[in-house]
Amino acid sequence: MGPVKIGPITFSQVWKIPLFVFLFWNVLIKRNDKKLGMIKWSYARAAKNLVTANFSVSYFYGIVDFIRYMMFPLMFEYAYKNIKSIRKLDKILLGFAQFVIISGIPFTFKLLETKAKHLTSFEDFDSYSGMFQNSHGAAITTTTAVLILLAYIKAKSTLIRFPKLNYLLLLYGVYLIYLTYIRTGYLMFVIGLVFLFLPKKSTFKQVISGLGIVLLVGVGFYILLESNEAFYNRIFDIRNGKQTAAGSGRLLFWMASFELWYNGNIFEMFFGFGFYDLIMHMYQETGLPVYAHNEFFTQLGQNGLLGVVFFIGYLISLFKFIIKRSSLPSYRLAMAIFFLYSSLMMTQGGMWFELDVFMVLVFVKLEFENILSKRMVKYD
């Protein structure tokens, strides 16, 4: 139902409105607690969408983006206040990751047909979208789910009651990532693996093991390139038999967004042009009504220098939140999630609701561990 149009917006946006109202009431109206730095930056980043040079023209889209970017801090604060234990949070996080992977079964076995929309078409092959709005959404969410499931298996969590079944589920999840044919998802997966298994102090044995894994992945990648034409075409951006611009035209998108910002007046350079003007300029320059495929350039065109500052502030505060908790069990998983999110912002950008849910649960888990650690120190 997500991609189904309801007027100018989709069903996936409509159902989030009552959720936003519920969270807004419970987090900001009923409670007014002290907030973490990353949450303050996140609220500021969301609110910036309400102040642009052309808000009077594209106010509807500005409000929609405000709601979309408000979901992360609101969900974080709600989960932090209402989930009462790490055990309960672990069940929710692991259960959601398993559900995301399992949800692909009826689609890969052709029992259900996806309603996903695609901005690009491929005559040579079909990419996996499942229950998500598009293949990018499927790749981003499934990659995160697979890495979270892997983290619980690696930690030998007592919640993993059937290890062999979960190993099979893990392999199936990797297969789903492959079926999306989305390079952003592949990059996120590799980055997530690196930070999930990166040791604090490397031994010679760990270095050799790491090189062996890299070699194995490299050989597998080469075999896929040589044996699977669809995979080869997607990696090298060959669409419908023709070579396209490098990076799916990302350089063109970045240049168009920068050009829009650079030619603006002082107010527009500081506050941005808003969603509508950015999309229309993209359409005029590239023929596609899309974002800039890089959150920094998207924010530059849409929200100006202030939008870029708020976004960088959010990333820095999020990194500081994690690095200060480096001794805690969920630190590696949190770092993996942070860096795969950063890679996504560099190559795609935007707000992805399911990824935000995963990030909220992982970072709340990290904060719960931090509080528990401080209590143990206090009573020792």
mmCIF file of C-alpha atoms in Angstrom:
data_model
loop_
_atom_site.group_PDB
_atom_site.id
_atom_site.type_symbol
_atom_site.label_atom_id
_atom_site.label_comp_id
_atom_site.label_asym_id
_atom_site.label_seq_id
_atom_site.Cartn_x
_atom_site.Cartn_y
_atom_site.Cartn_z
ATOM 1 C CA MET A 1 0.000 0.000 0.000
ATOM 2 C CA GLY A 2 2.956 2.360 0.601
ATOM 3 C CA PRO A 3 3.407 3.673 -2.964
ATOM 4 C CA VAL A 4 -0.349 4.063 -3.612
ATOM 5 C CA LYS A 5 -1.212 7.693 -4.391
ATOM 6 C CA ILE A 6 -3.768 9.582 -2.271
ATOM 7 C CA GLY A 7 -4.046 13.023 -3.842
ATOM 8 C CA PRO A 8 -0.601 14.687 -4.020
ATOM 9 C CA ILE A 9 0.958 12.292 -1.473
ATOM 10 C CA THR A 10 1.294 8.542 -0.964
ATOM 11 C CA PHE A 11 -0.375 6.213 1.515
ATOM 12 C CA SER A 12 2.963 5.774 3.303
ATOM 13 C CA GLN A 13 2.918 9.517 4.079
ATOM 14 C CA VAL A 14 -0.756 9.608 5.076
ATOM 15 C CA TRP A 15 -0.517 6.931 7.776
ATOM 16 C CA LYS A 16 2.475 8.680 9.356
ATOM 17 C CA ILE A 17 0.395 11.815 10.073
ATOM 18 C CA PRO A 18 -1.617 10.312 12.983
ATOM 19 C CA LEU A 19 1.608 8.687 14.226
ATOM 20 C CA PHE A 20 3.313 12.099 14.136
ATOM 21 C CA VAL A 21 0.416 13.709 16.078
ATOM 22 C CA PHE A 22 0.519 10.912 18.674
ATOM 23 C CA LEU A 23 4.282 11.203 19.158
ATOM 24 C CA PHE A 24 4.193 15.022 19.153
ATOM 25 C CA TRP A 25 1.549 15.038 21.896
ATOM 26 C CA ASN A 26 3.252 12.427 24.086
ATOM 27 C CA VAL A 27 6.814 13.699 23.684
ATOM 28 C CA LEU A 28 6.613 17.492 23.373
ATOM 29 C CA ILE A 29 3.261 18.390 24.963
ATOM 30 C CA LYS A 30 2.904 15.972 27.876
ATOM 31 C CA ARG A 31 6.648 15.833 28.608
ATOM 32 C CA ASN A 32 9.393 18.429 28.392
ATOM 33 C CA ASP A 33 12.471 16.568 29.577
ATOM 34 C CA LYS A 34 16.126 17.428 29.112
ATOM 35 C CA LYS A 35 17.208 16.414 25.629
ATOM 36 C CA LEU A 36 20.389 14.898 24.228
ATOM 37 C CA GLY A 37 22.485 17.041 21.861
ATOM 38 C CA MET A 38 21.715 14.898 18.807
ATOM 39 C CA ILE A 39 17.985 15.210 19.507
ATOM 40 C CA LYS A 40 18.210 19.019 19.697
ATOM 41 C CA TRP A 41 20.053 19.117 16.365
ATOM 42 C CA SER A 42 17.528 16.725 14.891
ATOM 43 C CA TYR A 43 14.602 18.960 15.918
ATOM 44 C CA ALA A 44 16.413 21.995 14.501
ATOM 45 C CA ARG A 45 17.033 20.166 11.237
ATOM 46 C CA ALA A 46 13.335 19.300 10.939
ATOM 47 C CA ALA A 47 12.120 22.801 11.840
ATOM 48 C CA LYS A 48 14.380 24.380 9.214
ATOM 49 C CA ASN A 49 12.052 22.967 6.501
ATOM 50 C CA LEU A 50 9.415 25.496 7.636
ATOM 51 C CA VAL A 51 11.611 28.497 6.824
ATOM 52 C CA THR A 52 12.704 28.766 3.165
ATOM 53 C CA ALA A 53 12.697 31.529 0.577
ATOM 54 C CA ASN A 54 9.646 30.135 -1.216
ATOM 55 C CA PHE A 55 7.727 28.574 1.680
ATOM 56 C CA SER A 56 4.566 30.465 0.680
ATOM 57 C CA VAL A 57 4.633 28.620 -2.655
ATOM 58 C CA SER A 58 5.725 25.159 -1.487
ATOM 59 C CA TYR A 59 4.395 25.274 2.098
ATOM 60 C CA PHE A 60 2.656 21.905 1.695
ATOM 61 C CA TYR A 61 5.926 20.144 0.826
ATOM 62 C CA GLY A 62 7.752 22.068 3.555
ATOM 63 C CA ILE A 63 5.265 20.789 6.145
ATOM 64 C CA VAL A 64 5.537 17.231 4.780
ATOM 65 C CA ASP A 65 9.338 17.329 5.100
ATOM 66 C CA PHE A 66 9.030 18.857 8.584
ATOM 67 C CA ILE A 67 6.884 15.889 9.665
ATOM 68 C CA ARG A 68 9.215 13.373 7.988
ATOM 69 C CA TYR A 69 12.341 14.692 9.713
ATOM 70 C CA MET A 70 10.568 15.077 13.068
ATOM 71 C CA MET A 71 9.905 11.335 13.230
ATOM 72 C CA PHE A 72 13.434 10.344 14.320
ATOM 73 C CA PRO A 73 13.718 12.560 17.441
ATOM 74 C CA LEU A 74 10.075 11.993 18.418
ATOM 75 C CA MET A 75 10.381 8.207 18.097
ATOM 76 C CA PHE A 76 13.676 8.245 20.020
ATOM 77 C CA GLU A 77 12.230 10.148 22.952
ATOM 78 C CA TYR A 78 9.036 8.062 22.983
ATOM 79 C CA ALA A 79 10.947 4.758 22.897
ATOM 80 C CA TYR A 80 13.388 5.991 25.552
ATOM 81 C CA LYS A 81 10.545 6.843 27.917
ATOM 82 C CA ASN A 82 8.191 3.936 27.246
ATOM 83 C CA ILE A 83 10.357 0.859 26.636
ATOM 84 C CA LYS A 84 11.124 -0.278 30.148
ATOM 85 C CA SER A 85 14.051 -2.693 29.706
ATOM 86 C CA ILE A 86 16.930 -3.615 27.410
ATOM 87 C CA ARG A 87 15.504 -7.131 27.086
ATOM 88 C CA LYS A 88 12.202 -5.815 25.768
ATOM 89 C CA LEU A 89 13.994 -3.430 23.402
ATOM 90 C CA ASP A 90 16.183 -6.298 22.136
ATOM 91 C CA LYS A 91 13.073 -8.335 21.329
ATOM 92 C CA ILE A 92 11.582 -5.429 19.363
ATOM 93 C CA LEU A 93 14.820 -4.681 17.484
ATOM 94 C CA LEU A 94 15.641 -8.293 16.608
ATOM 95 C CA GLY A 95 11.987 -9.074 15.814
ATOM 96 C CA PHE A 96 11.722 -6.136 13.426
ATOM 97 C CA ALA A 97 14.968 -7.130 11.675
ATOM 98 C CA GLN A 98 13.749 -10.718 11.256
ATOM 99 C CA PHE A 99 10.356 -9.512 10.011
ATOM 100 C CA VAL A 100 11.931 -7.293 7.333
ATOM 101 C CA ILE A 101 13.879 -10.247 5.932
ATOM 102 C CA ILE A 102 10.990 -12.738 6.188
ATOM 103 C CA SER A 103 8.676 -10.260 4.431
ATOM 104 C CA GLY A 104 10.630 -10.881 1.227
ATOM 105 C CA ILE A 105 9.580 -14.537 0.979
ATOM 106 C CA PRO A 106 6.135 -14.073 -0.648
ATOM 107 C CA PHE A 107 7.625 -11.656 -3.186
ATOM 108 C CA THR A 108 10.639 -13.741 -4.213
ATOM 109 C CA PHE A 109 8.409 -16.818 -4.584
ATOM 110 C CA LYS A 110 5.915 -14.768 -6.664
ATOM 111 C CA LEU A 111 3.079 -15.282 -4.167
ATOM 112 C CA LEU A 112 2.610 -11.507 -3.959
ATOM 113 C CA GLU A 113 3.274 -8.771 -6.493
ATOM 114 C CA THR A 114 5.013 -5.612 -5.369
ATOM 115 C CA LYS A 115 3.294 -2.233 -5.731
ATOM 116 C CA ALA A 116 6.638 -0.428 -5.717
ATOM 117 C CA LYS A 117 7.288 2.517 -7.989
ATOM 118 C CA HIS A 118 10.577 2.889 -9.848
ATOM 119 C CA LEU A 119 12.135 6.076 -11.109
ATOM 120 C CA THR A 120 14.181 4.075 -13.581
ATOM 121 C CA SER A 121 13.288 1.048 -15.659
ATOM 122 C CA PHE A 122 15.459 -1.867 -16.698
ATOM 123 C CA GLU A 123 14.578 -4.038 -19.660
ATOM 124 C CA ASP A 124 17.202 -6.657 -18.764
ATOM 125 C CA PHE A 125 16.081 -7.574 -15.220
ATOM 126 C CA ASP A 126 13.703 -6.964 -12.330
ATOM 127 C CA SER A 127 15.031 -5.755 -8.990
ATOM 128 C CA TYR A 128 13.602 -6.757 -5.614
ATOM 129 C CA SER A 129 11.343 -4.187 -3.932
ATOM 130 C CA GLY A 130 9.056 -6.320 -1.790
ATOM 131 C CA MET A 131 6.726 -4.385 0.478
ATOM 132 C CA PHE A 132 8.769 -1.182 0.154
ATOM 133 C CA GLN A 133 8.123 1.865 -2.024
ATOM 134 C CA ASN A 134 11.051 1.128 -4.337
ATOM 135 C CA SER A 135 14.204 -0.945 -4.688
ATOM 136 C CA HIS A 136 16.278 1.660 -2.835
ATOM 137 C CA GLY A 137 13.985 1.413 0.180
ATOM 138 C CA ALA A 138 14.199 -2.385 0.049
ATOM 139 C CA ALA A 139 18.009 -2.343 -0.199
ATOM 140 C CA ILE A 140 18.492 0.192 2.609
ATOM 141 C CA THR A 141 16.086 -1.474 5.046
ATOM 142 C CA THR A 142 17.081 -5.073 4.271
ATOM 143 C CA THR A 143 20.794 -4.256 4.562
ATOM 144 C CA THR A 144 20.252 -2.738 8.003
ATOM 145 C CA ALA A 145 18.090 -5.683 9.085
ATOM 146 C CA VAL A 146 20.722 -8.214 7.973
ATOM 147 C CA LEU A 147 23.498 -6.404 9.861
ATOM 148 C CA ILE A 148 21.387 -6.215 13.034
ATOM 149 C CA LEU A 149 20.546 -9.931 12.830
ATOM 150 C CA LEU A 150 24.255 -10.651 12.279
ATOM 151 C CA ALA A 151 25.158 -8.565 15.343
ATOM 152 C CA TYR A 152 22.813 -10.625 17.554
ATOM 153 C CA ILE A 153 24.152 -13.898 16.122
ATOM 154 C CA LYS A 154 27.740 -12.684 16.613
ATOM 155 C CA ALA A 155 26.977 -11.749 20.228
ATOM 156 C CA LYS A 156 25.397 -15.208 20.800
ATOM 157 C CA SER A 157 22.278 -13.536 22.157
ATOM 158 C CA THR A 158 19.912 -15.751 24.151
ATOM 159 C CA LEU A 159 17.132 -14.347 21.958
ATOM 160 C CA ILE A 160 18.520 -16.414 19.061
ATOM 161 C CA ARG A 161 16.695 -19.630 19.983
ATOM 162 C CA PHE A 162 17.178 -21.445 16.673
ATOM 163 C CA PRO A 163 20.715 -20.563 15.476
ATOM 164 C CA LYS A 164 20.650 -22.647 12.289
ATOM 165 C CA LEU A 165 17.319 -21.152 11.221
ATOM 166 C CA ASN A 166 18.649 -17.648 11.850
ATOM 167 C CA TYR A 167 21.804 -18.411 9.833
ATOM 168 C CA LEU A 168 19.546 -19.429 6.938
ATOM 169 C CA LEU A 169 17.539 -16.243 7.420
ATOM 170 C CA LEU A 170 20.785 -14.260 7.374
ATOM 171 C CA LEU A 171 21.858 -15.848 4.070
ATOM 172 C CA TYR A 172 18.417 -15.211 2.599
ATOM 173 C CA GLY A 173 18.684 -11.556 3.661
ATOM 174 C CA VAL A 174 22.032 -11.230 1.871
ATOM 175 C CA TYR A 175 20.390 -12.767 -1.206
ATOM 176 C CA LEU A 176 17.618 -10.143 -1.025
ATOM 177 C CA ILE A 177 20.225 -7.362 -0.888
ATOM 178 C CA TYR A 178 21.807 -8.813 -4.015
ATOM 179 C CA LEU A 179 18.400 -8.993 -5.765
ATOM 180 C CA THR A 180 17.799 -5.252 -5.291
ATOM 181 C CA TYR A 181 20.706 -4.445 -7.667
ATOM 182 C CA ILE A 182 21.190 -1.216 -5.692
ATOM 183 C CA ARG A 183 24.835 -0.186 -5.361
ATOM 184 C CA THR A 184 24.037 2.041 -2.383
ATOM 185 C CA GLY A 185 22.797 -1.041 -0.537
ATOM 186 C CA TYR A 186 25.936 -3.005 -1.455
ATOM 187 C CA LEU A 187 28.137 -0.173 -0.177
ATOM 188 C CA MET A 188 26.143 0.104 3.066
ATOM 189 C CA PHE A 189 26.466 -3.645 3.624
ATOM 190 C CA VAL A 190 30.258 -3.643 3.188
ATOM 191 C CA ILE A 191 30.705 -0.590 5.434
ATOM 192 C CA GLY A 192 28.433 -2.098 8.077
ATOM 193 C CA LEU A 193 30.403 -5.360 8.040
ATOM 194 C CA VAL A 194 33.718 -3.538 8.439
ATOM 195 C CA PHE A 195 32.610 -1.589 11.518
ATOM 196 C CA LEU A 196 30.712 -4.524 13.003
ATOM 197 C CA PHE A 197 33.827 -6.718 12.972
ATOM 198 C CA LEU A 198 36.533 -4.072 13.372
ATOM 199 C CA PRO A 199 38.580 -5.042 16.468
ATOM 200 C CA LYS A 200 39.742 -2.437 18.979
ATOM 201 C CA LYS A 201 43.248 -3.950 18.975
ATOM 202 C CA SER A 202 44.266 -5.924 15.927
ATOM 203 C CA THR A 203 46.298 -9.121 16.286
ATOM 204 C CA PHE A 204 48.230 -10.788 13.481
ATOM 205 C CA LYS A 205 45.629 -13.569 13.341
ATOM 206 C CA GLN A 206 42.789 -11.037 13.020
ATOM 207 C CA VAL A 207 44.620 -9.176 10.218
ATOM 208 C CA ILE A 208 45.112 -12.424 8.276
ATOM 209 C CA SER A 209 41.466 -13.410 8.860
ATOM 210 C CA GLY A 210 40.337 -9.978 7.702
ATOM 211 C CA LEU A 211 42.420 -10.151 4.551
ATOM 212 C CA GLY A 212 41.022 -13.613 3.884
ATOM 213 C CA ILE A 213 37.446 -12.317 4.148
ATOM 214 C CA VAL A 214 38.257 -9.371 1.855
ATOM 215 C CA LEU A 215 39.804 -11.775 -0.662
ATOM 216 C CA LEU A 216 36.781 -14.079 -0.474
ATOM 217 C CA VAL A 217 34.355 -11.177 -1.009
ATOM 218 C CA GLY A 218 36.506 -9.862 -3.871
ATOM 219 C CA VAL A 219 36.554 -13.232 -5.631
ATOM 220 C CA GLY A 220 32.804 -13.625 -5.165
ATOM 221 C CA PHE A 221 32.232 -10.136 -6.555
ATOM 222 C CA TYR A 222 34.411 -10.894 -9.594
ATOM 223 C CA ILE A 223 32.585 -14.187 -10.255
ATOM 224 C CA LEU A 224 29.227 -12.378 -10.121
ATOM 225 C CA LEU A 225 30.466 -9.749 -12.576
ATOM 226 C CA GLU A 226 31.659 -12.424 -14.979
ATOM 227 C CA SER A 227 28.668 -14.753 -14.699
ATOM 228 C CA ASN A 228 25.681 -12.434 -14.214
ATOM 229 C CA GLU A 229 25.022 -9.896 -16.967
ATOM 230 C CA ALA A 230 22.266 -8.103 -15.022
ATOM 231 C CA PHE A 231 24.621 -7.607 -12.056
ATOM 232 C CA TYR A 232 27.399 -6.390 -14.373
ATOM 233 C CA ASN A 233 25.063 -3.907 -16.091
ATOM 234 C CA ARG A 234 23.827 -2.514 -12.770
ATOM 235 C CA ILE A 235 27.309 -2.096 -11.295
ATOM 236 C CA PHE A 236 28.574 -0.275 -14.391
ATOM 237 C CA ASP A 237 25.313 1.607 -14.985
ATOM 238 C CA ILE A 238 24.412 0.045 -18.315
ATOM 239 C CA ARG A 239 20.682 0.572 -18.785
ATOM 240 C CA ASN A 240 18.661 -0.830 -21.639
ATOM 241 C CA GLY A 241 21.882 -1.618 -23.462
ATOM 242 C CA LYS A 242 23.376 1.874 -23.103
ATOM 243 C CA GLN A 243 26.074 3.292 -20.826
ATOM 244 C CA THR A 244 24.678 6.112 -18.682
ATOM 245 C CA ALA A 245 26.347 8.941 -16.782
ATOM 246 C CA ALA A 246 28.704 7.868 -14.012
ATOM 247 C CA GLY A 247 26.937 7.261 -10.721
ATOM 248 C CA SER A 248 23.432 7.308 -12.268
ATOM 249 C CA GLY A 249 23.959 10.983 -13.109
ATOM 250 C CA ARG A 250 24.783 11.970 -9.527
ATOM 251 C CA LEU A 251 27.413 14.498 -10.598
ATOM 252 C CA LEU A 252 24.773 16.232 -12.740
ATOM 253 C CA PHE A 253 22.361 16.323 -9.791
ATOM 254 C CA TRP A 254 25.009 17.759 -7.471
ATOM 255 C CA MET A 255 25.996 20.426 -10.000
ATOM 256 C CA ALA A 256 22.352 21.382 -10.608
ATOM 257 C CA SER A 257 21.682 21.792 -6.881
ATOM 258 C CA PHE A 258 24.862 23.833 -6.364
ATOM 259 C CA GLU A 259 24.023 26.005 -9.396
ATOM 260 C CA LEU A 260 20.563 26.756 -7.989
ATOM 261 C CA TRP A 261 22.064 27.770 -4.629
ATOM 262 C CA TYR A 262 24.947 29.762 -6.127
ATOM 263 C CA ASN A 263 22.608 31.884 -8.299
ATOM 264 C CA GLY A 264 20.315 32.789 -5.417
ATOM 265 C CA ASN A 265 20.200 36.044 -3.452
ATOM 266 C CA ILE A 266 21.561 36.357 0.107
ATOM 267 C CA PHE A 267 18.333 35.184 1.750
ATOM 268 C CA GLU A 268 18.027 32.197 -0.614
ATOM 269 C CA MET A 269 21.659 31.235 -0.046
ATOM 270 C CA PHE A 270 21.136 31.161 3.725
ATOM 271 C CA PHE A 271 17.595 29.713 3.876
ATOM 272 C CA GLY A 272 17.337 27.752 0.616
ATOM 273 C CA PHE A 273 14.728 27.619 -2.149
ATOM 274 C CA GLY A 274 12.446 24.966 -0.646
ATOM 275 C CA PHE A 275 11.397 21.586 -1.999
ATOM 276 C CA TYR A 276 9.361 22.717 -5.013
ATOM 277 C CA ASP A 277 11.966 25.041 -6.527
ATOM 278 C CA LEU A 278 14.728 22.467 -6.035
ATOM 279 C CA ILE A 279 12.735 19.708 -7.739
ATOM 280 C CA MET A 280 11.662 21.977 -10.613
ATOM 281 C CA HIS A 281 15.252 23.111 -11.174
ATOM 282 C CA MET A 282 16.387 19.472 -11.177
ATOM 283 C CA TYR A 283 13.734 18.666 -13.755
ATOM 284 C CA GLN A 284 14.808 21.533 -15.997
ATOM 285 C CA GLU A 285 18.505 20.611 -15.783
ATOM 286 C CA THR A 286 18.381 16.796 -15.813
ATOM 287 C CA GLY A 287 14.899 15.821 -16.989
ATOM 288 C CA LEU A 288 14.138 14.131 -13.649
ATOM 289 C CA PRO A 289 12.151 15.673 -10.734
ATOM 290 C CA VAL A 290 14.454 14.273 -8.023
ATOM 291 C CA TYR A 291 16.539 15.252 -5.018
ATOM 292 C CA ALA A 292 20.281 15.779 -5.439
ATOM 293 C CA HIS A 293 21.189 12.178 -4.447
ATOM 294 C CA ASN A 294 23.441 13.588 -1.726
ATOM 295 C CA GLU A 295 22.014 15.029 1.488
ATOM 296 C CA PHE A 296 24.569 17.853 1.634
ATOM 297 C CA PHE A 297 23.646 19.106 -1.848
ATOM 298 C CA THR A 298 19.934 18.503 -1.266
ATOM 299 C CA GLN A 299 20.051 20.574 1.915
ATOM 300 C CA LEU A 300 22.100 23.258 0.158
ATOM 301 C CA GLY A 301 19.455 23.718 -2.540
ATOM 302 C CA GLN A 302 16.399 23.145 -0.363
ATOM 303 C CA ASN A 303 17.416 24.696 2.981
ATOM 304 C CA GLY A 304 20.510 26.731 2.141
ATOM 305 C CA LEU A 305 23.622 27.105 4.272
ATOM 306 C CA LEU A 306 21.578 26.803 7.476
ATOM 307 C CA GLY A 307 20.246 23.438 6.338
ATOM 308 C CA VAL A 308 23.800 22.205 5.698
ATOM 309 C CA VAL A 309 24.955 23.499 9.108
ATOM 310 C CA PHE A 310 22.064 21.777 10.910
ATOM 311 C CA PHE A 311 22.737 18.530 9.042
ATOM 312 C CA ILE A 312 26.473 18.574 9.853
ATOM 313 C CA GLY A 313 25.664 19.473 13.467
ATOM 314 C CA TYR A 314 23.306 16.500 13.634
ATOM 315 C CA LEU A 315 25.952 14.092 12.260
ATOM 316 C CA ILE A 316 28.669 15.373 14.617
ATOM 317 C CA SER A 317 26.394 15.193 17.672
ATOM 318 C CA LEU A 318 25.298 11.678 16.698
ATOM 319 C CA PHE A 319 28.924 10.559 16.335
ATOM 320 C CA LYS A 320 29.838 12.096 19.711
ATOM 321 C CA PHE A 321 26.851 10.357 21.324
ATOM 322 C CA ILE A 322 28.189 6.993 20.089
ATOM 323 C CA ILE A 323 31.928 7.509 20.643
ATOM 324 C CA LYS A 324 31.366 8.518 24.297
ATOM 325 C CA ARG A 325 29.833 5.060 24.845
ATOM 326 C CA SER A 326 32.681 3.092 23.244
ATOM 327 C CA SER A 327 33.002 0.637 26.145
ATOM 328 C CA LEU A 328 29.404 -0.593 25.871
ATOM 329 C CA PRO A 329 28.214 -3.844 24.218
ATOM 330 C CA SER A 330 26.192 -2.156 21.446
ATOM 331 C CA TYR A 331 28.976 0.275 20.491
ATOM 332 C CA ARG A 332 30.079 -1.659 17.386
ATOM 333 C CA LEU A 333 26.532 -2.035 16.112
ATOM 334 C CA ALA A 334 25.869 1.672 16.711
ATOM 335 C CA MET A 335 29.056 2.600 14.825
ATOM 336 C CA ALA A 336 28.101 0.297 11.945
ATOM 337 C CA ILE A 337 24.655 1.911 11.750
ATOM 338 C CA PHE A 338 26.138 5.423 11.908
ATOM 339 C CA PHE A 339 28.621 4.843 9.094
ATOM 340 C CA LEU A 340 26.199 3.009 6.828
ATOM 341 C CA TYR A 341 23.783 5.920 7.408
ATOM 342 C CA SER A 342 26.571 8.394 6.544
ATOM 343 C CA SER A 343 27.362 6.487 3.343
ATOM 344 C CA LEU A 344 23.664 6.582 2.456
ATOM 345 C CA MET A 345 23.566 10.346 2.977
ATOM 346 C CA MET A 346 26.612 10.745 0.705
ATOM 347 C CA THR A 347 25.230 8.601 -2.120
ATOM 348 C CA GLN A 348 21.453 9.029 -1.828
ATOM 349 C CA GLY A 349 20.233 11.287 0.983
ATOM 350 C CA GLY A 350 16.668 11.731 2.119
ATOM 351 C CA MET A 351 14.687 10.329 5.021
ATOM 352 C CA TRP A 352 13.962 6.577 5.168
ATOM 353 C CA PHE A 353 11.376 5.761 7.818
ATOM 354 C CA GLU A 354 12.254 2.086 8.395
ATOM 355 C CA LEU A 355 15.947 2.983 8.734
ATOM 356 C CA ASP A 356 14.997 5.670 11.254
ATOM 357 C CA VAL A 357 13.129 3.031 13.288
ATOM 358 C CA PHE A 358 16.222 0.820 13.345
ATOM 359 C CA MET A 359 18.445 3.776 14.294
ATOM 360 C CA VAL A 360 16.111 4.785 17.114
ATOM 361 C CA LEU A 361 16.078 1.283 18.604
ATOM 362 C CA VAL A 362 19.872 0.827 18.330
ATOM 363 C CA PHE A 363 20.679 4.228 19.859
ATOM 364 C CA VAL A 364 18.099 3.864 22.647
ATOM 365 C CA LYS A 365 19.647 0.454 23.413
ATOM 366 C CA LEU A 366 23.076 2.102 23.591
ATOM 367 C CA GLU A 367 21.743 4.769 25.969
ATOM 368 C CA PHE A 368 20.068 2.139 28.180
ATOM 369 C CA GLU A 369 23.427 0.358 28.452
ATOM 370 C CA ASN A 370 25.068 3.683 29.327
ATOM 371 C CA ILE A 371 22.603 4.323 32.151
ATOM 372 C CA LEU A 372 22.989 0.764 33.462
ATOM 373 C CA SER A 373 26.789 1.084 33.362
ATOM 374 C CA LYS A 374 26.686 4.325 35.372
ATOM 375 C CA ARG A 375 24.417 2.729 37.981
ATOM 376 C CA MET A 376 26.788 -0.220 38.370
ATOM 377 C CA VAL A 377 29.750 2.122 38.849
ATOM 378 C CA LYS A 378 27.756 4.142 41.398
ATOM 379 C CA TYR A 379 26.910 1.097 43.539
ATOM 380 C CA ASP A 380 30.352 -0.560 43.324
#
